[in-house]
Short mmCIF file of C-alpha atoms in Angstrom, two decimals:
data_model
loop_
_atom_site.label_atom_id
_atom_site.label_comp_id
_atom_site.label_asym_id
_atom_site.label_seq_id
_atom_site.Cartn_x
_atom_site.Cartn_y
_atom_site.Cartn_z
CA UNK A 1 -136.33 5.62 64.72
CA UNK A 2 -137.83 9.01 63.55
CA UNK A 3 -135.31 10.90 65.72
CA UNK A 4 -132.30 9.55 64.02
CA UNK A 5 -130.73 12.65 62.61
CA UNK A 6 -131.18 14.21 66.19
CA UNK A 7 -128.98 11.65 67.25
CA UNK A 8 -126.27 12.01 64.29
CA UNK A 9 -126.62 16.04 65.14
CA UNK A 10 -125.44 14.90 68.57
CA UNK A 11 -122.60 12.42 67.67
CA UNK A 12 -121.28 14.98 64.92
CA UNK A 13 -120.90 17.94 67.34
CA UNK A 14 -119.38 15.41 69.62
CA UNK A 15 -117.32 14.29 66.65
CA UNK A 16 -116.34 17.87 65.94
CA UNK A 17 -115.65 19.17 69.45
CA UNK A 18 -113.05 16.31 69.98
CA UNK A 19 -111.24 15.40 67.40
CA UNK A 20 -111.44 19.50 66.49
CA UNK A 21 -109.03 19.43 69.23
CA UNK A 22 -106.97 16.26 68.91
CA UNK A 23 -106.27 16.08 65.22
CA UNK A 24 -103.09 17.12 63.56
CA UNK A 25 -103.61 20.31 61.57
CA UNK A 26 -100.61 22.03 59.30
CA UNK A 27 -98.51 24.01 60.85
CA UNK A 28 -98.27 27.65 59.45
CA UNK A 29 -96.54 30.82 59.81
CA UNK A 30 -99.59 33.31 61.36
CA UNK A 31 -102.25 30.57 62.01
CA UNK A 32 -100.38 27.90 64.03
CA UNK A 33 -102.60 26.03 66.35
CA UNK A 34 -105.63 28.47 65.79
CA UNK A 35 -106.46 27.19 62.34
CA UNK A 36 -108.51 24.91 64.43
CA UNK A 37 -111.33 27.69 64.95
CA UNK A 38 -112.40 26.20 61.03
CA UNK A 39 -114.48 23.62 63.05
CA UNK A 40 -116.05 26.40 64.61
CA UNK A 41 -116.12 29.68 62.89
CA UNK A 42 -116.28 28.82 59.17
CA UNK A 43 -119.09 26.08 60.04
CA UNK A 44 -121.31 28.63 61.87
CA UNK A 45 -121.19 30.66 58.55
CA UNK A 46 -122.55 27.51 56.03
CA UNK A 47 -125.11 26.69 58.84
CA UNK A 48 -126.23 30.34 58.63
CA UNK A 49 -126.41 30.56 54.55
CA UNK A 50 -127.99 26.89 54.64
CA UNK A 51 -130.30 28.34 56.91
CA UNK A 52 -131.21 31.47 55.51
CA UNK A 53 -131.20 29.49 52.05
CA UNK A 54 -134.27 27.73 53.83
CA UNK A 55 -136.08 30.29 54.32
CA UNK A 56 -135.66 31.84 50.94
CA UNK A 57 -137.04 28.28 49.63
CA UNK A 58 -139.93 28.46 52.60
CA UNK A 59 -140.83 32.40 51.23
CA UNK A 60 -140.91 31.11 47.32
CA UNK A 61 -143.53 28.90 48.62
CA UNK A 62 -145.64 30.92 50.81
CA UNK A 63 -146.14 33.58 47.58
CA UNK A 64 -146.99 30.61 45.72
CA UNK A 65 -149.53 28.42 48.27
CA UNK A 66 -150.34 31.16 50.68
CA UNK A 67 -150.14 28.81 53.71
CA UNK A 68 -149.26 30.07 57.01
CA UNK A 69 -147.43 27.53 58.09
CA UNK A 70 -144.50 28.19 55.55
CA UNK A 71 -144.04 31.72 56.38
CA UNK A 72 -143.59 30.02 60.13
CA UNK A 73 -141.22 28.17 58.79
CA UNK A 74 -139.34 30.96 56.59
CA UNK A 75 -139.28 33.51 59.61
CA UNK A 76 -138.24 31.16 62.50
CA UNK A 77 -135.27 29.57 59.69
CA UNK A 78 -134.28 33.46 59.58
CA UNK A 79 -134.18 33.54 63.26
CA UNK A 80 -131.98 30.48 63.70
CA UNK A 81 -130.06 31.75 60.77
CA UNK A 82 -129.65 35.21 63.03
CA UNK A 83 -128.57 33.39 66.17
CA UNK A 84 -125.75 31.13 64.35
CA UNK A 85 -124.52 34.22 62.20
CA UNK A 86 -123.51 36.41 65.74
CA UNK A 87 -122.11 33.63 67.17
CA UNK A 88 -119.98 33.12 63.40
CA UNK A 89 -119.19 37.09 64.36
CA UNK A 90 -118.45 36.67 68.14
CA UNK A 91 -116.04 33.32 67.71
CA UNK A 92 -114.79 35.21 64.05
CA UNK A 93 -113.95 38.60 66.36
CA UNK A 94 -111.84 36.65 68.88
CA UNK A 95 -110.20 34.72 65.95
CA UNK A 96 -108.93 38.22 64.63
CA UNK A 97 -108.22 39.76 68.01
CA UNK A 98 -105.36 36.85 68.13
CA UNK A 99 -104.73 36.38 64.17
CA UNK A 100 -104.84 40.29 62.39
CA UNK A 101 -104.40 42.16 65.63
CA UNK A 102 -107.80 43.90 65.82
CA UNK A 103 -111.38 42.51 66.13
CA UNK A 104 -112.90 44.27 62.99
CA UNK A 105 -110.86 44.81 60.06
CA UNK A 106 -111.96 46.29 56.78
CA UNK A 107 -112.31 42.84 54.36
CA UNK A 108 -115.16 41.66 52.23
CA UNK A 109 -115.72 38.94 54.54
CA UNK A 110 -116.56 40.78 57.02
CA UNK A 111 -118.49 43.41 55.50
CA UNK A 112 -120.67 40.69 54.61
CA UNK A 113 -121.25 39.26 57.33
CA UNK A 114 -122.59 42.80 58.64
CA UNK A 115 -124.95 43.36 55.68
CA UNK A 116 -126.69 40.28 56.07
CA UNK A 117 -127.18 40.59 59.70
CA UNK A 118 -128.37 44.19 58.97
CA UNK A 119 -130.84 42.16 55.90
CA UNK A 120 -132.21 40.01 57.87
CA UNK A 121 -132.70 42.09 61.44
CA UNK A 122 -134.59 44.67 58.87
CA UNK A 123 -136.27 41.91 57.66
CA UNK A 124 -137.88 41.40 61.28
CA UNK A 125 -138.41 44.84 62.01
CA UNK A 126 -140.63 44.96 58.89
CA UNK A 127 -142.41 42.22 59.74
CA UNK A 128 -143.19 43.56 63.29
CA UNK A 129 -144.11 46.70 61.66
CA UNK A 130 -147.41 44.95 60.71
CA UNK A 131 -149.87 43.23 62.33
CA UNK A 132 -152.44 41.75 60.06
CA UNK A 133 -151.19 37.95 59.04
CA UNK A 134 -151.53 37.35 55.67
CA UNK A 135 -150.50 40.68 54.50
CA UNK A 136 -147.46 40.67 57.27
CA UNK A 137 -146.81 37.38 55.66
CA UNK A 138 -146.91 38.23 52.07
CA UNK A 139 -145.22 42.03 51.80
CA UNK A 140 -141.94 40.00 54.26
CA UNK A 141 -141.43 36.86 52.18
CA UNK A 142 -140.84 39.32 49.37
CA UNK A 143 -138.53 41.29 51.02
CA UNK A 144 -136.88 38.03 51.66
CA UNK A 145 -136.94 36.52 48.43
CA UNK A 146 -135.64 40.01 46.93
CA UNK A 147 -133.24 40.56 49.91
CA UNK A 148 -131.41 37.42 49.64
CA UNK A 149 -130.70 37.06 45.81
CA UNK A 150 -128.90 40.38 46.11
CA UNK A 151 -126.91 39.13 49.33
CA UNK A 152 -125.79 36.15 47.20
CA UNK A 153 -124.47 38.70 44.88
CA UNK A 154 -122.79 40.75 47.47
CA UNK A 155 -121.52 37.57 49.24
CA UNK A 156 -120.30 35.44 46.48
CA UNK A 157 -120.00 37.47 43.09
CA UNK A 158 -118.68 40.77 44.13
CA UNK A 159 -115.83 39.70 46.58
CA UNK A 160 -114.32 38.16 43.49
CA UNK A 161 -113.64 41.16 41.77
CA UNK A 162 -111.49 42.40 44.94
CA UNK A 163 -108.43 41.02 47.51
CA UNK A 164 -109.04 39.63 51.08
CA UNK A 165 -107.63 38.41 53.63
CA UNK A 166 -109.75 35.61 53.64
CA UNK A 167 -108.39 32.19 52.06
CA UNK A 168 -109.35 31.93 48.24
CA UNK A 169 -109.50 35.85 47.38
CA UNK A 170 -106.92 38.16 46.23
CA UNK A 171 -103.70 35.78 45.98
CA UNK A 172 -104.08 34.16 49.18
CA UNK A 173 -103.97 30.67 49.58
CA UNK A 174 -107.49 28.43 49.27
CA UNK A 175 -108.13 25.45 51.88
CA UNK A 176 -106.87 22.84 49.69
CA UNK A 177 -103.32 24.73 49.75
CA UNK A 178 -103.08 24.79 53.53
CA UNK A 179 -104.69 21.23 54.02
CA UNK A 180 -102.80 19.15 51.55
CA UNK A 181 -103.11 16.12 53.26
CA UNK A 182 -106.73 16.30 53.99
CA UNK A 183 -106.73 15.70 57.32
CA UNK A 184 -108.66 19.00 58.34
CA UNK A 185 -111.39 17.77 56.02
CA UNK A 186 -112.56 14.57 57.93
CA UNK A 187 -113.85 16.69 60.56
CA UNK A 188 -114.81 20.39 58.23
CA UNK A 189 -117.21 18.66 56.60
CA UNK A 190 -119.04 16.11 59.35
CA UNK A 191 -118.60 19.88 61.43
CA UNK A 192 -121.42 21.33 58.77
CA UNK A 193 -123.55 18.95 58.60
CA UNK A 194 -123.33 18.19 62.72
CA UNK A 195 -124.29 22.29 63.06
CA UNK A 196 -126.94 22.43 60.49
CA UNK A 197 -128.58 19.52 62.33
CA UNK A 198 -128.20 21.25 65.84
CA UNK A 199 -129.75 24.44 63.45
CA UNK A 200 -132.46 22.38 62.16
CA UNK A 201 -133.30 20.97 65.19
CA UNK A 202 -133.97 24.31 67.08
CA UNK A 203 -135.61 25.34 64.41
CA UNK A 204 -138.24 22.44 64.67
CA UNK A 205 -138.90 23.25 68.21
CA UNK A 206 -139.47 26.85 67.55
CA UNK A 207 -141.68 26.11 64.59
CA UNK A 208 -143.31 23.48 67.07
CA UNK A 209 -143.46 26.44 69.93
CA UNK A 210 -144.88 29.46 67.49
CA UNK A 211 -148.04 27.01 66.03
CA UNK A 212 -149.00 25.73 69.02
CA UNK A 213 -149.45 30.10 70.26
CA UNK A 214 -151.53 30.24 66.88
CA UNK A 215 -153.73 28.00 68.03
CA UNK A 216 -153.72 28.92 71.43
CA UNK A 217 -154.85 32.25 69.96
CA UNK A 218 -157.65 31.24 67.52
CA UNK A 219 -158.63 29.14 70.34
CA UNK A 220 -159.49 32.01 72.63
CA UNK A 221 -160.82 33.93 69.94
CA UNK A 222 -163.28 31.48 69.28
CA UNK A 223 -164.72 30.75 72.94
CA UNK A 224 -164.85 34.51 73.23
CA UNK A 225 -167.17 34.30 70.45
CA UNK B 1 -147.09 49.07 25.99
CA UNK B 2 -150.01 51.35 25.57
CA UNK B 3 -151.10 50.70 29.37
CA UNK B 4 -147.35 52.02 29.65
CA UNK B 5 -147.25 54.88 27.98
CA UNK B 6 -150.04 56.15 29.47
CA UNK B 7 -149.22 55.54 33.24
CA UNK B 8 -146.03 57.35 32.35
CA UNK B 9 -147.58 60.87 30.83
CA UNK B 10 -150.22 60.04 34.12
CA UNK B 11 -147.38 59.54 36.52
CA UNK B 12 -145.87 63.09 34.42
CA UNK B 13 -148.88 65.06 34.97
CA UNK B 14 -149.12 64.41 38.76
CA UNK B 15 -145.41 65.44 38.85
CA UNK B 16 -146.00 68.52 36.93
CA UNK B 17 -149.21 69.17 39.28
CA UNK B 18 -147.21 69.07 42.49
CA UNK B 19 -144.15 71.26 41.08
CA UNK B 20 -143.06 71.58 44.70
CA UNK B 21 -141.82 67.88 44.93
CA UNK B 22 -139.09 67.91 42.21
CA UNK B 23 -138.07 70.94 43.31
CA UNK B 24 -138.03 70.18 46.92
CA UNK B 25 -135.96 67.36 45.91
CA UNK B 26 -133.46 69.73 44.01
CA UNK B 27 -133.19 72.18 46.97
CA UNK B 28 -132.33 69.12 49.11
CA UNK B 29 -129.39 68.15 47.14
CA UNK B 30 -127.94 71.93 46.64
CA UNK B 31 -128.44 72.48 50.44
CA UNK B 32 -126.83 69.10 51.28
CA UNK B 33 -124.09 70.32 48.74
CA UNK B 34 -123.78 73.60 50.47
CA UNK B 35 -123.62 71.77 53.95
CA UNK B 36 -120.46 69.58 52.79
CA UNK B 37 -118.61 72.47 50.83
CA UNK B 38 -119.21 74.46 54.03
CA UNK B 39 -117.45 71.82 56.36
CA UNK B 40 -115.41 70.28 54.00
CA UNK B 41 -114.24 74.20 51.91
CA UNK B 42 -112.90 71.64 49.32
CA UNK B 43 -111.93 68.25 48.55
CA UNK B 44 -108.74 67.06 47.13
CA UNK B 45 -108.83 63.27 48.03
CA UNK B 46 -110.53 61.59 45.29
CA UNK B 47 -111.99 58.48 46.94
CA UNK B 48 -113.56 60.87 49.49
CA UNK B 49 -115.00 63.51 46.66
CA UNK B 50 -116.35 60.35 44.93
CA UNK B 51 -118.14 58.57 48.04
CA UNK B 52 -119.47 62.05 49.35
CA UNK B 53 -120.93 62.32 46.10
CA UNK B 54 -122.79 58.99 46.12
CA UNK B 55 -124.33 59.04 49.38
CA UNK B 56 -125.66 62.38 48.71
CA UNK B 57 -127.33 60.65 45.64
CA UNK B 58 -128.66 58.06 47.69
CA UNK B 59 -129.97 60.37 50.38
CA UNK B 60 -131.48 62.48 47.76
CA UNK B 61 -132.84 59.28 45.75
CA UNK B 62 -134.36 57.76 49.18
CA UNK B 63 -136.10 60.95 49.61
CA UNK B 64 -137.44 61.40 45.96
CA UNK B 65 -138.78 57.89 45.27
CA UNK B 66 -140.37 56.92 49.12
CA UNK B 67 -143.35 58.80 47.71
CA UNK B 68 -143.42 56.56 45.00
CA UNK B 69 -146.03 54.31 46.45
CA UNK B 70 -147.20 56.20 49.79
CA UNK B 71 -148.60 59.33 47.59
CA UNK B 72 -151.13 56.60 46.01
CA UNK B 73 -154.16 56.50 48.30
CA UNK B 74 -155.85 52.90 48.84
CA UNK B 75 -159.30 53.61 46.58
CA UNK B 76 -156.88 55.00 43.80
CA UNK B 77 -154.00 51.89 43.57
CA UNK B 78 -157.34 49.75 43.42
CA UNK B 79 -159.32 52.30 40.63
CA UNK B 80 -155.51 51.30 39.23
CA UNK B 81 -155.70 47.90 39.34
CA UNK B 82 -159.19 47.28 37.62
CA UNK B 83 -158.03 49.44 34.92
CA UNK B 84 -154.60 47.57 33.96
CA UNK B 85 -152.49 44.95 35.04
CA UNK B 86 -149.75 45.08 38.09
CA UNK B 87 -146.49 44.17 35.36
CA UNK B 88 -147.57 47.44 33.83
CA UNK B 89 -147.39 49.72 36.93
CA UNK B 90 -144.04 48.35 38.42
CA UNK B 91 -142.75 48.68 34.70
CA UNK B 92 -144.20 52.33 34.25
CA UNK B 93 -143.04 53.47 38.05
CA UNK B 94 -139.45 52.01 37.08
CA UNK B 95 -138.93 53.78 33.73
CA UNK B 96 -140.34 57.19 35.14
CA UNK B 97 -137.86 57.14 38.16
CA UNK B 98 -135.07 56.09 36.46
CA UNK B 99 -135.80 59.35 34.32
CA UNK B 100 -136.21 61.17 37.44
CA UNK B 101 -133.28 59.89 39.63
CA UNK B 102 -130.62 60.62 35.93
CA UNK B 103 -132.27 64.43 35.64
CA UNK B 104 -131.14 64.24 39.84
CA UNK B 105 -127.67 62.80 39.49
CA UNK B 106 -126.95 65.44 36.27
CA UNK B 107 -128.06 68.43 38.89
CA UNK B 108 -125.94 66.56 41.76
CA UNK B 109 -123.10 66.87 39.58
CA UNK B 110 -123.49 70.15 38.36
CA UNK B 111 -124.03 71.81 41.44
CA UNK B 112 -121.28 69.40 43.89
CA UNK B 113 -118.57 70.37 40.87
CA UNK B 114 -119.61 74.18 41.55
CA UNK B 115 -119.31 73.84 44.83
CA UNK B 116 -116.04 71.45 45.46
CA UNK B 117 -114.24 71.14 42.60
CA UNK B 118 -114.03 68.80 39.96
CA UNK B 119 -111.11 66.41 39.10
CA UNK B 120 -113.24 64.24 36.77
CA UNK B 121 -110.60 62.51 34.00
CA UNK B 122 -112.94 61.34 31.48
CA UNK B 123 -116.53 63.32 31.73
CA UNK B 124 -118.06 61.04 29.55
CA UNK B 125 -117.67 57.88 31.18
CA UNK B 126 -118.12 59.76 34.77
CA UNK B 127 -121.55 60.91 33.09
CA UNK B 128 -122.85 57.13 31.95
CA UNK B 129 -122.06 55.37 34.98
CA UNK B 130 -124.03 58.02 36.90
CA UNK B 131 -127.14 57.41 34.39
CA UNK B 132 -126.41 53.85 34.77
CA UNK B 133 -126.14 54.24 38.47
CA UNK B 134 -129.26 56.23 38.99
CA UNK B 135 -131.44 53.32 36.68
CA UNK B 136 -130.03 50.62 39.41
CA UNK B 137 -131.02 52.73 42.25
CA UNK B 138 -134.61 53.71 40.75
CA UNK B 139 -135.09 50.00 39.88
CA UNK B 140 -134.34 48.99 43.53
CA UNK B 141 -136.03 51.66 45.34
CA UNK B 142 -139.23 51.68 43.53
CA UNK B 143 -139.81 47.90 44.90
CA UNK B 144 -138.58 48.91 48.27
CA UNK B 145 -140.88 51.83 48.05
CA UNK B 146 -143.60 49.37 46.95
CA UNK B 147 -143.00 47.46 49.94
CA UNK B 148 -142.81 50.06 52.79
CA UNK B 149 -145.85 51.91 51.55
CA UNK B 150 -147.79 48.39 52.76
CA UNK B 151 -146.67 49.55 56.39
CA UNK B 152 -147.43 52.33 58.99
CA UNK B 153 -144.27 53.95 59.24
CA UNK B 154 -143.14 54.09 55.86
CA UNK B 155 -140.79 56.57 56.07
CA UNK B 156 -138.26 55.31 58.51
CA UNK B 157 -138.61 51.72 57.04
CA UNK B 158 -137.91 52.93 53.70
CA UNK B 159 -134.29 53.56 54.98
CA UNK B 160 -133.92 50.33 56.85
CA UNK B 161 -134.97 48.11 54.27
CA UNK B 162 -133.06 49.55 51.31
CA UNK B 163 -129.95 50.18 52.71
CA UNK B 164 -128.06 46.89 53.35
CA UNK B 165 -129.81 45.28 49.97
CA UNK B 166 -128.61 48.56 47.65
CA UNK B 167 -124.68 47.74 49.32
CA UNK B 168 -123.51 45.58 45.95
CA UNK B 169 -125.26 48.12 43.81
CA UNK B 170 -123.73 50.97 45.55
CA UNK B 171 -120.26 49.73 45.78
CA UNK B 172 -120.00 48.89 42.40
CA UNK B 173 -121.29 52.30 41.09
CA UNK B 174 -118.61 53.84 43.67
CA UNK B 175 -115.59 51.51 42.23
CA UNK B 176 -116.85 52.38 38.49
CA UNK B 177 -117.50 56.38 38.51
CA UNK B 178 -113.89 56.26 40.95
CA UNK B 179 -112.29 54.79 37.74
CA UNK B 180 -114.15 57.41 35.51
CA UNK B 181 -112.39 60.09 37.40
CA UNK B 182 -108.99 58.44 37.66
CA UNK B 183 -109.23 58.33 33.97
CA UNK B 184 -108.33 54.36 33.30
CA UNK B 185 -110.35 53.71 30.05
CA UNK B 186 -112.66 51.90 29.08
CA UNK B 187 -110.33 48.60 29.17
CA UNK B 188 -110.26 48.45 32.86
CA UNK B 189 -113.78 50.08 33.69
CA UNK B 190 -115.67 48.33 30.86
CA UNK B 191 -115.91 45.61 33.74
CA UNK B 192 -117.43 47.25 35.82
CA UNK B 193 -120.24 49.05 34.15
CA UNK B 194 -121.04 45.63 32.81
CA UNK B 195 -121.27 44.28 36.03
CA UNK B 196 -123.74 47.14 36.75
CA UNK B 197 -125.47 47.01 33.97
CA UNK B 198 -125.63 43.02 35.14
CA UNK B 199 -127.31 44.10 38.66
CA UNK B 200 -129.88 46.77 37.11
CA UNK B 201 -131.44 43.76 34.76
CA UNK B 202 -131.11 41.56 37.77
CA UNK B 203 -132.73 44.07 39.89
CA UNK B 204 -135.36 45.16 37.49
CA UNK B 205 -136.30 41.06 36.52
CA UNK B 206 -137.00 40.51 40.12
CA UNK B 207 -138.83 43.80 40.62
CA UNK B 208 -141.03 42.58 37.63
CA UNK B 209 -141.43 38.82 39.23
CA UNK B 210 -141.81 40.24 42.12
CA UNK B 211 -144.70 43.17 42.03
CA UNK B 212 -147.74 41.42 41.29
CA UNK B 213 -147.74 39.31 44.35
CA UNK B 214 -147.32 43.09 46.11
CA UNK B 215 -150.46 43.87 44.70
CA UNK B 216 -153.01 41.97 45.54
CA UNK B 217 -154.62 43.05 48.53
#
């Protein structure tokens, strides 16, 4: 049973898409029923950081081995990381449609979440901006490595120091005032490990996908020889 | 130390070679100055005097230090690197455009207060976050410099790639030199310029970390 955590990713979603719906959640003034978009918004957002964490790890070791393989990793983990942080925006834009009244409202959240799409989509413009490997390779795991530490800062450090509307900043409540009872947690946390799986997963196949085209090219390169 | 020193009076001399750059640089910021107090006539909102003022600085700062790197042709960076090590360089570039980018923000001031007024509570403080402010920036751009002179279109990418990563940087310098003007002491903005002074060692240790792996070709 090698594909066993394929298999949780699938029952966890499951898990997550049901009971997401089904369970009782608190009822409060402003959220009401919509608090449920937790099992969907706020898990897209620790699959994208998990993600991106990844390939920061994935970069640190490219620098330090030079194998190609791990900058495969590192980029397609930024990819993935990419795809689940606009659909974090898309689901978190409907959310405040309903919730705040507008799709985009000034918070630190938010801003985030636009500067580290911005990182990493600048991230794969410089890499396209090169072609030879190694060096392509080499100068964009150190933009990575670089770019991420100070999106930590901005994500994590910095929002401290200011209010939003966001649970756990500025006076507002945190999720262990709203859930009291715990109930929400039984499915937040299965919910970000199910979506990191799904993440991982994709991100297998891709890896899987972009060496078997590196071969495919050194292969032709070679008989043209 | 000495490999230091003597990058810095090298990286000096070019400078004082090609006069045309600093100045360029300074006729940049007085015509972007010029430009604002000529659609703007003059400012009395603070928060929008202060943040006009910054991205001018970064505009100007972008412009001065993307040459960093590029103006180094390949057979010289590699006469550079047989001569002295790569911790040295990043070090040496760091120091002299942080000394660059403060002489840059002190003109900036100088000329935006001519132009639109100045409202600035306690000069002082207003004076050593900019210094502060222009050390982050330096620190930051010099590696981003470092890295889009490895491309084609360095120019372009230069903006791209420093922009989103210089946002916590930026923001605090805009929240500190805002409290500088408003006058709140040093109780209240003591925070702050810590917490910048926090990001331009943070900045500057990764820079260092960073570099050598930049330089090997």
């Amino acid at each position: 049973m090698k594909h066993w955590w394929k298999i949780l990713a699938v029952i966890l979603v499951l898990y997550t898409i049901i009971f997401g719906f089904l369970i009782e959640v608190p009822a409060l003034p402003i959220l009401h029923e919509s608090i449920r978009n937790l099992f969907f918004h706020v898990t897209m957002w620790f699959s994208m950081i998990i993600l991106c964490g990844v390939s920061w790890v994935y970069s640190i070791m490219f620098l330090n081995t030079g194998k190609t393989d791990h900058d495969i990793i590192a980029s397609e983990s930024a990819n993935v990381g990419i795809m689940f942080g606009s659909i974090g925006i898309l689901t978190g834009m409907i959310w405040a449609n309903f919730t705040w009244g507008a799709p985009w409202v000034n918070d630190p959240k938010l801003n985030g979440a636009a500067i580290t799409m911005l990182i990493y989509l600048a991230y794969f413009v410089l890499r396209n901006s090169m072609d030879e490997e190694q060096k392509r390779a080499k100068v964009s795991s150190l933009y990575n490595i670089f770019a991420f530490i100070l999106l930590i800062v901005f994500l994590y450090i910095l929002p401290r120091m200011t209010d939003s509307l966001h649970p756990g900043n500025g006076g507002n409540g945190t999720f262990s005032d709203l859930d009291i009872d715990n109930t929400m947690r039984t499915v937040f946390y299965p919910a970000i490990i199910g979506w990191t799986l799904i993440g991982v997963w994709f991100l297998t196949l891709r890896v899987r996908i972009k060496k078997l085209s590196y071969q495919r090219e050194t292969e032709l390169i070679n008989n043209n020889i | 130390m000495n490999d230091i020193i003597f990058l810095l009076k090298k990286e000096a001399q070019l400078e004082f070679r090609q006069k045309y750059a600093v100045g360029g640089i300074l006729l940049y910021v007085i015509s972007t100055t010029f430009i604002c107090y000529l659609s703007f006539r003059s400012i009395v909102d603070i928060p929008t005097w202060n943040a006009l003022y910054w991205i001018i600085v970064l505009f100007a700062s972008v412009n001065a230090i993307s040459k960093s790197f590029a103006q180094e042709s390949q057979g010289k960076l590699l006469y550079l690197y047989t001569l002295t090590n790569p911790r040295a360089i990043i070090i040496a570039k760091i120091i002299y455009n942080s000394g660059l980018l403060a002489v840059l923000t002190l003109a900036t001031t100088l000329f935006y207060s001519l132009f639109l007024g100045n409202d600035i509570g306690d000069l002082a403080q207003f004076i050593i976050v900019s210094i502060a402010g222009s050390m982050g920036l330096a620190s930051l751009l010099t590696l981003v410099s470092a890295i889009a002179a490895k491309t084609n279109n360095n120019v372009s990418l230069m903006a791209i790639l420093s922009f989103p990563i210089i946002l916590p940087l930026l923001i605090t310098i805009i929240h500190a030199s805002k409290n500088a003007i408003d006058d709140l002491g040093w109780s209240v903005n003591g925070k702050y310029i810590i917490v910048l002074l926090a990001l331009n060692a943070l900045i500057s240790a990764l820079s260092y970390l960073l570099f050598p792996y930049l330089w090997r070709d």
